[in-house]
XYZ file of C-alpha atoms in Angstrom:
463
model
C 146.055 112.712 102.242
C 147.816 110.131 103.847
C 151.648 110.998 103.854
C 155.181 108.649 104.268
C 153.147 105.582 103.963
C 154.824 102.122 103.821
C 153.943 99.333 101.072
C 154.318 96.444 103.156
C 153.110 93.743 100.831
C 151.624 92.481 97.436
C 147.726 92.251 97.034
C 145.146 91.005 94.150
C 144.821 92.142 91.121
C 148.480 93.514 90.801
C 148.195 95.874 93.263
C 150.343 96.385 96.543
C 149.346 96.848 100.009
C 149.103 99.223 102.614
C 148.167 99.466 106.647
C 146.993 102.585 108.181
C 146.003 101.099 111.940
C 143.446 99.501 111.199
C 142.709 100.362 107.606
C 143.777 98.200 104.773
C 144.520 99.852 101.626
C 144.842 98.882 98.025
C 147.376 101.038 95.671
C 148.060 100.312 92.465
C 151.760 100.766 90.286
C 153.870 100.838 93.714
C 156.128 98.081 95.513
C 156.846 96.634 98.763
C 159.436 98.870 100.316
C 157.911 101.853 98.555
C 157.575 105.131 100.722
C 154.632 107.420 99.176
C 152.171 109.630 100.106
C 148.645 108.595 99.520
C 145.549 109.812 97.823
C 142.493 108.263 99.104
C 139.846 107.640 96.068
C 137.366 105.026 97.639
C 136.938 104.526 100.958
C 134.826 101.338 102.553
C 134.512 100.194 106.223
C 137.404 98.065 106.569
C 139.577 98.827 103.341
C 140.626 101.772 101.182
C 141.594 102.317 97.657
C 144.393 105.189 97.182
C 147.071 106.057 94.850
C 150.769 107.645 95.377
C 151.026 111.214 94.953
C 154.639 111.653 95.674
C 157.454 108.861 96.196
C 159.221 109.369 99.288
C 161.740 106.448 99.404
C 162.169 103.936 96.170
C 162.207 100.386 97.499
C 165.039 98.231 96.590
C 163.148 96.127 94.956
C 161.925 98.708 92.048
C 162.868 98.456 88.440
C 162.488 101.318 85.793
C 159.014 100.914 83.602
C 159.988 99.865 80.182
C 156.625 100.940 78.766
C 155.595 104.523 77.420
C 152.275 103.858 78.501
C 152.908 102.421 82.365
C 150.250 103.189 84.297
C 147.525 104.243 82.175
C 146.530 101.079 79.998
C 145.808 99.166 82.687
C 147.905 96.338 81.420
C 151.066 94.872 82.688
C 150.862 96.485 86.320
C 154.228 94.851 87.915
C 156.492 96.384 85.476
C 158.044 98.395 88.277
C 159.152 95.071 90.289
C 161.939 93.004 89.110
C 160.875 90.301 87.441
C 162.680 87.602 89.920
C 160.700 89.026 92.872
C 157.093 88.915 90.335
C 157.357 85.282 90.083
C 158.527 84.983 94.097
C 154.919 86.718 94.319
C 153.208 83.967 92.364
C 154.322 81.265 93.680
C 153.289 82.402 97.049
C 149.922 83.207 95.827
C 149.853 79.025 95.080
C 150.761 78.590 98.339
C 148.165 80.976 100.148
C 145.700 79.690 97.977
C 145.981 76.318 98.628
C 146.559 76.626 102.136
C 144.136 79.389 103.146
C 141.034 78.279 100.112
C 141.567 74.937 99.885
C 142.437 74.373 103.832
C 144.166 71.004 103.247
C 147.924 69.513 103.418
C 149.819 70.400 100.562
C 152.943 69.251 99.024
C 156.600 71.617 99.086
C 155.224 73.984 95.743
C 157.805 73.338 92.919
C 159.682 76.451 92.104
C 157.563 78.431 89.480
C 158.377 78.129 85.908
C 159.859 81.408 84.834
C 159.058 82.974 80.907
C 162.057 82.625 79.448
C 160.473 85.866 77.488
C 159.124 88.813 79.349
C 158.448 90.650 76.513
C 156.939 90.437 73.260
C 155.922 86.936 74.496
C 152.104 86.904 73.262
C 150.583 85.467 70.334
C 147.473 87.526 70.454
C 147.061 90.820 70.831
C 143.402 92.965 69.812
C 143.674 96.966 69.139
C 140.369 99.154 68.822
C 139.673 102.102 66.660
C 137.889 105.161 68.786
C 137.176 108.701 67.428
C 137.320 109.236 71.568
C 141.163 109.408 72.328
C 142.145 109.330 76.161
C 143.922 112.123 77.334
C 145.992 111.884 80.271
C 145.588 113.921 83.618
C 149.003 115.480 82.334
C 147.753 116.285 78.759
C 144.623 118.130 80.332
C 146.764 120.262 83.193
C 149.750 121.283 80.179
C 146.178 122.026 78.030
C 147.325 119.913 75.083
C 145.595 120.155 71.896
C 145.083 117.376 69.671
C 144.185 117.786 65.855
C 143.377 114.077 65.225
C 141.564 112.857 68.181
C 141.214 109.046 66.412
C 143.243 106.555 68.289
C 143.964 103.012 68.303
C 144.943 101.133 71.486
C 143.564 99.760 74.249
C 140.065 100.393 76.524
C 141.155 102.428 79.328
C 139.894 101.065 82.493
C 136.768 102.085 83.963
C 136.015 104.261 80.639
C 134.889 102.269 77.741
C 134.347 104.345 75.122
C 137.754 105.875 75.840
C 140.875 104.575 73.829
C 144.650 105.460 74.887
C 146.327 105.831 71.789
C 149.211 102.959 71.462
C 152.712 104.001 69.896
C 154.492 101.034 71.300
C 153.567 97.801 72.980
C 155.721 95.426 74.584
C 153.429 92.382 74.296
C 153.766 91.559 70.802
C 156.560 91.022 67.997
C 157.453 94.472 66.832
C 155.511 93.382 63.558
C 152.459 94.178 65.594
C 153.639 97.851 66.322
C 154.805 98.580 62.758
C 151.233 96.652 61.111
C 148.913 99.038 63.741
C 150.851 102.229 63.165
C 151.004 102.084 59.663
C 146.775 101.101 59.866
C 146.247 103.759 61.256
C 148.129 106.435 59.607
C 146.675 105.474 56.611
C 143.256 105.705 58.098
C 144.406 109.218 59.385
C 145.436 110.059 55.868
C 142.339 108.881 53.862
C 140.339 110.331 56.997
C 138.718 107.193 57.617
C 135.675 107.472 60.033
C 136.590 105.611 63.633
C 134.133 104.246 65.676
C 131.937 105.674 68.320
C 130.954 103.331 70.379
C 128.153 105.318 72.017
C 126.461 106.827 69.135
C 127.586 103.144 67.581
C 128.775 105.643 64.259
C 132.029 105.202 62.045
C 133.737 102.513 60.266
C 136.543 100.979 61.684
C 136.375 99.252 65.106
C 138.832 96.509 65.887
C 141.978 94.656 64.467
C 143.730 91.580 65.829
C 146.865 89.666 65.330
C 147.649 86.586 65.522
C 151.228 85.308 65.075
C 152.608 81.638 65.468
C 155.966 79.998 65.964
C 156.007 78.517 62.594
C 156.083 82.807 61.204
C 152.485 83.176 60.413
C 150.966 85.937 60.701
C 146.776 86.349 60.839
C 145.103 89.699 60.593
C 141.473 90.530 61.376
C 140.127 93.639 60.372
C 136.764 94.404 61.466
C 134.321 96.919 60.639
C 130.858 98.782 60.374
C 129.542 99.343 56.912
C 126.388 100.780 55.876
C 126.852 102.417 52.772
C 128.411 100.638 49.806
C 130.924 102.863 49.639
C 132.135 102.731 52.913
C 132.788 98.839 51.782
C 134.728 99.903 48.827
C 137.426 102.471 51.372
C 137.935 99.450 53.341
C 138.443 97.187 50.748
C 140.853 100.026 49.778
C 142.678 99.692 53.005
C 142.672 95.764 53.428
C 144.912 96.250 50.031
C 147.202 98.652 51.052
C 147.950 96.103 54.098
C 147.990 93.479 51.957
C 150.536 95.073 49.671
C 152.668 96.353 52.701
C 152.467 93.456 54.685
C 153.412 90.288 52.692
C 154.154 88.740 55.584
C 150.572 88.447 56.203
C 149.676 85.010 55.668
C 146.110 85.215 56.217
C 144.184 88.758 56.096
C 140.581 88.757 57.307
C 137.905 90.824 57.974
C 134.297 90.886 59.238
C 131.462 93.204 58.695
C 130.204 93.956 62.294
C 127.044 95.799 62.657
C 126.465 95.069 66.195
C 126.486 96.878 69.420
C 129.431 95.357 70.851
C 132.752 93.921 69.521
C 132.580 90.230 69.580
C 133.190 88.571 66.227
C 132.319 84.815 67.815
C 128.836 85.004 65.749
C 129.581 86.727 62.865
C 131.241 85.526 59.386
C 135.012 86.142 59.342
C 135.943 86.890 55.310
C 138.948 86.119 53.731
C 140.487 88.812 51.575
C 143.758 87.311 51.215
C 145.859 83.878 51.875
C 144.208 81.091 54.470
C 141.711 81.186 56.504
C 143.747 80.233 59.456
C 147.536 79.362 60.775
C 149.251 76.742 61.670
C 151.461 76.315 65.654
C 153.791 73.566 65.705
C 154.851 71.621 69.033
C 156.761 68.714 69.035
C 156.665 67.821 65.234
C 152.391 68.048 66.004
C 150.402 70.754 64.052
C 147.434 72.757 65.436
C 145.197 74.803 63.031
C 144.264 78.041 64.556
C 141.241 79.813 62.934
C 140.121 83.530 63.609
C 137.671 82.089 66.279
C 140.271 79.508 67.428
C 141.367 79.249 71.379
C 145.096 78.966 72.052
C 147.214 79.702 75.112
C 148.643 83.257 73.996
C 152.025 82.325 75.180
C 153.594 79.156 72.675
C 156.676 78.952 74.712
C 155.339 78.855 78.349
C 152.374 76.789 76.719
C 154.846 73.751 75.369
C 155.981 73.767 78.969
C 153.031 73.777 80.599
C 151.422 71.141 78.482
C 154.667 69.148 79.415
C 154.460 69.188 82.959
C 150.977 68.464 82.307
C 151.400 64.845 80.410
C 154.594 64.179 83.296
C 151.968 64.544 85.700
C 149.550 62.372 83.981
C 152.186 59.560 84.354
C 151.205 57.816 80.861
C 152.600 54.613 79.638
C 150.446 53.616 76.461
C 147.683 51.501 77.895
C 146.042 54.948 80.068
C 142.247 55.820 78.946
C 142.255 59.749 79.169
C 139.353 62.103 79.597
C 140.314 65.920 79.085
C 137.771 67.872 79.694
C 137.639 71.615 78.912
C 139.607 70.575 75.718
C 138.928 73.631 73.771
C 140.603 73.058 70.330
C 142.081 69.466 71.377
C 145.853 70.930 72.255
C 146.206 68.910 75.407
C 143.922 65.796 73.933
C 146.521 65.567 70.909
C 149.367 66.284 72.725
C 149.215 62.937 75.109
C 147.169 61.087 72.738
C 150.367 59.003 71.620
C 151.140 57.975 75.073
C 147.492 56.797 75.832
C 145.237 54.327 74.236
C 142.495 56.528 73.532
C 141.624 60.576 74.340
C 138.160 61.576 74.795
C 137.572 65.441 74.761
C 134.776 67.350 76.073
C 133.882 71.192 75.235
C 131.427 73.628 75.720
C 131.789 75.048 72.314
C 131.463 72.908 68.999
C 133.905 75.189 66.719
C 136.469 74.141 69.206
C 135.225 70.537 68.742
C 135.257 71.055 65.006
C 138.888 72.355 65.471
C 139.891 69.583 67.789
C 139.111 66.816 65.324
C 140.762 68.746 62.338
C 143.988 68.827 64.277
C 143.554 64.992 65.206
C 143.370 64.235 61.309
C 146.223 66.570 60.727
C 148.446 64.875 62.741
C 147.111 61.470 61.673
C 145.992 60.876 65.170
C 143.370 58.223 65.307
C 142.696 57.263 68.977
C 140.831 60.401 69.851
C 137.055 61.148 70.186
C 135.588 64.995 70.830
C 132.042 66.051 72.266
C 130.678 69.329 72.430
C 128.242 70.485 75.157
C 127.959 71.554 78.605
C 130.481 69.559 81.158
C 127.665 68.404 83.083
C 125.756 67.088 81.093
C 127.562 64.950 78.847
C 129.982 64.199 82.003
C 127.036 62.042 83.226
C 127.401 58.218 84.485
C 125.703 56.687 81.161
C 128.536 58.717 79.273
C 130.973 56.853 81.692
C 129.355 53.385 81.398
C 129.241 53.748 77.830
C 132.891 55.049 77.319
C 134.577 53.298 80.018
C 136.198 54.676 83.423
C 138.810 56.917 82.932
C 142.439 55.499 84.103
C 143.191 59.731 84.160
C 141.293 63.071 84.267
C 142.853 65.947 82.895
C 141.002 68.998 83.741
C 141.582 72.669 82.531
C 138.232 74.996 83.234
C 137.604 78.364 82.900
C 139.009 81.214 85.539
C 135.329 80.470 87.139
C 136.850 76.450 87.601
C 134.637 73.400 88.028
C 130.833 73.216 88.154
C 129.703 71.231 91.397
C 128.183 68.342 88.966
C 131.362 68.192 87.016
C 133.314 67.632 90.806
C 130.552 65.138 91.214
C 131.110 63.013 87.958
C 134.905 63.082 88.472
C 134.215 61.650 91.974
C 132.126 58.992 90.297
C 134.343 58.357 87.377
C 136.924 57.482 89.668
C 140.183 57.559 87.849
C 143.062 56.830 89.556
C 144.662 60.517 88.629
C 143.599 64.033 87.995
C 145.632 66.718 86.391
C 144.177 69.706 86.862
C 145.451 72.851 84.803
C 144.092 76.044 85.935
C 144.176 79.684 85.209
C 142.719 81.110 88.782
C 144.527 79.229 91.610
C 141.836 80.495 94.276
C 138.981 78.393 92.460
C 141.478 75.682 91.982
C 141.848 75.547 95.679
C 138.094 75.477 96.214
C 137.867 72.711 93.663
C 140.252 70.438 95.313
C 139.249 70.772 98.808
C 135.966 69.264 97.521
C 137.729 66.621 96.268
C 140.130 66.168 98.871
C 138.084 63.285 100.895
C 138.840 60.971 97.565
C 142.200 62.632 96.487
C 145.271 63.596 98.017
C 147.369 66.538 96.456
C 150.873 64.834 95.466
C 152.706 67.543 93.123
C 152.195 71.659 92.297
C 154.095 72.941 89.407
C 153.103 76.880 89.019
C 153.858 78.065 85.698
C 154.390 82.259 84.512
C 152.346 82.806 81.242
C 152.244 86.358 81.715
C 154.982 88.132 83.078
C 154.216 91.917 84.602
C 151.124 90.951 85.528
C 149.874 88.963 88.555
C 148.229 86.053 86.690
C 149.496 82.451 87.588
C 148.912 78.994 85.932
C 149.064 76.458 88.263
C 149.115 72.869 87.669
C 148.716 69.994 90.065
C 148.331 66.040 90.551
C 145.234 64.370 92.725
C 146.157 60.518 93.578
C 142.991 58.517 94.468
C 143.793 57.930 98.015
């Protein structure tokens, strides 16, 4: 026990810092200014992990948890730290990132892009069914008995099977609390079977919700179902939801007889409405399927993609390549100040999407390819579809394959935008491509307040 221990300073992964002489250690739910004594769990050469076993001294700059479930989901860590000192954090996490990764001259860091919404800001949430409910340290020492040891909620970290019953969640519209509690009391009711995901037994697994700015609402139920009548009780609770719920624009569901949880490969059913939504931004339209990719915050996403096309600098007569174009948001959105958009993507539903959303919108100067970065991103693809007057690039957290750095290096264009999800990998990436491009402008912009995450977006000139 380590006892009346300082939190000097914010670390990765939401979690605050610690020094102990020489020892660094990692604690989880606390602030800087925090006085606590300290629990040692895991213990390495050079670091420690620990958590607070008693609060000494509250730091000033402490706020009261909003959430029930604070501290045990896992999810929104910084809900203890006022939100104006959160998105201080970010934006020096830009900075150090750039600076200490990336190891070249930066530009002053616009100030970060606050949500105007810190809560019930997403548009995507996913909820799991688990006959193995989580109880709490607190639950086990006060030896509370549960009769109905079903839950729905979220994984609880470093437990898989384990589900921490959700009664309220902060992420979503309150639709999404009222939709999942009602599920499962009926469930509860009708004594559904919940699913085990170690002895891969029972019948529900997963639901998710999907809401847009235009009020529709998408459902996805999904299931295991071995016995015919196991198909006609969930057929019998897909219409109590539908009758409940007419808000429900589009109510799907998938029969999912694999080991794990992803629905990417299997047939999505509908039982009731569309088969997908619609988001609106700037008078454009975007179909979003069940399988569809879209940033889970709509109103820090119109600004981002914003900043995104300002940094682009377009003026009509621009050829744009955006690669990582997923379902072709960014690709439609600047497509009518460019002369042509050409979008590259790993996965061809996206592509599918992308081009749907380009005929939707009667958008007719835009061309889509599916397949791996590299190898479409070659110098035939280049030659053939002409150098790019602008790169916009927005990767996965893992950022750019050393090929892809390559071909943008070859293609040459006199600006990159690149949008990215992980600034320490962005940093990487643009110190490789600092001998050919100087870093002009950084916008950071908050997608997901309480938590650490950052989007960061910034502008190479071709020096």
């Amino acid at each position: 026990m380590l006892e009346k221990i300082t939190i000097t300073d914010v670390a990765a992964e939401g979690k605050a810092l610690a020094k102990v002489d020489d020892l660094v250690i990692f604690v989880p739910y606390v602030v800087p200014g925090d006085v606590v004594d300290l629990q040692i769990k895991k213990k390495k050469h050079s670091y420690a992990e620990a958590v607070a076993v008693r609060f000494h001294e509250y730091s000033s700059l402490r706020t009261e948890p909003f959430c029930e479930h604070f501290g045990i989901c896992g999810g929104c860590k910084w809900q203890c730290l006022s939100y104006e000192e959160q998105i201080r954090y970010k934006q020096q996490q830009v900075t150090d990132d750039l600076r200490r990764i990336g190891k070249i001259a930066i530009p002053e860091v616009s100030p970060i892009l606050g949500s105007e919404k810190t809560t019930f800001y997403r548009n995507k949430l996913e909820f799991t069914f688990s006959n193995k409910r989580w109880l709490t340290e607190e639950e086990i020492k006060q030896g509370i008995k549960y009769e109905q040891m079903n839950a729905v909620g979220f994984h609880i970290p470093g437990a898989f099977d384990k589900i921490l019953a959700i009664e309220k969640c902060w992420l979503q519209s309150e639709l999404t609390n009222r939709l999942r509690n009602s599920i499962r009391d009926f469930a509860y009711k009708k004594e559904y079977p919940f699913f085990d995901l170690r002895s891969q037994e029972g019948m529900l697994r997963n639901m998710i919700l999907r809401t847009s700015t235009t009020g529709e609402v998408m459902l996805i139920m999904s299931c295991k179902i071995v016995k015919e009548e196991e198909m006609e009780l969930f057929k019998e609770l897909l219409s109590f939801i539908a009758d409940e719920f007419p808000e429900i624009t589009s109510l799907m569901y998938v029969v999912n007889n694999k080991c794990n949880d992803t629905i990417t490969d299997q047939e999505i059913i509908v039982f009731k409405g569309k088969d997908h939504i619609y988001e609106e931004m700037e008078g454009l339209r975007f179909k979003i399927g069940p399988k569809s990719f879209y940033q889970t915050n709509s109103e820090q996403a119109y600004n981002l993609y914003k900043i995104t096309r300002d940094f682009a600098g377009l003026t009509r007569k621009e050829l744009v390549y955006d690669l990582y174009t997923g379902t072709g948001t960014i690709a439609n959105f600047v497509a009518r100040q460019s002369t042509r958009v050409i979008g590259i993507e790993y996965v061809p539903e996206a592509i599918q999407d992308a081009k749907i959303n380009s005929e939707i919108n009667e958008i007719t100067n835009t061309l889509f390819y599916a397949g791996d970065m590299k190898d479409i991103l070659t110098q035939e693809f280049i030659s053939e579809h002409g150098r790019p007057d602008v790169i916009i690039t927005d990767p996965p957290r893992a950022g750019m394959h050393q090929d892809v750095i390559h071909a943008l290096i070859f293609a040459a264009p006199d600006r990159i935008v690149y949008v990215s999800c992980n600034p320490a990998t962005q940093a990487r990436d643009i110190a490789l491509l600092d001998e050919y491009y100087k870093l002009t402008r950084v916008q950071p912009v908050d997608m997901f307040p309480h938590t650490h995450h950052v989007e960061n977006v910034v502008l190479l000139e071709k020096r």
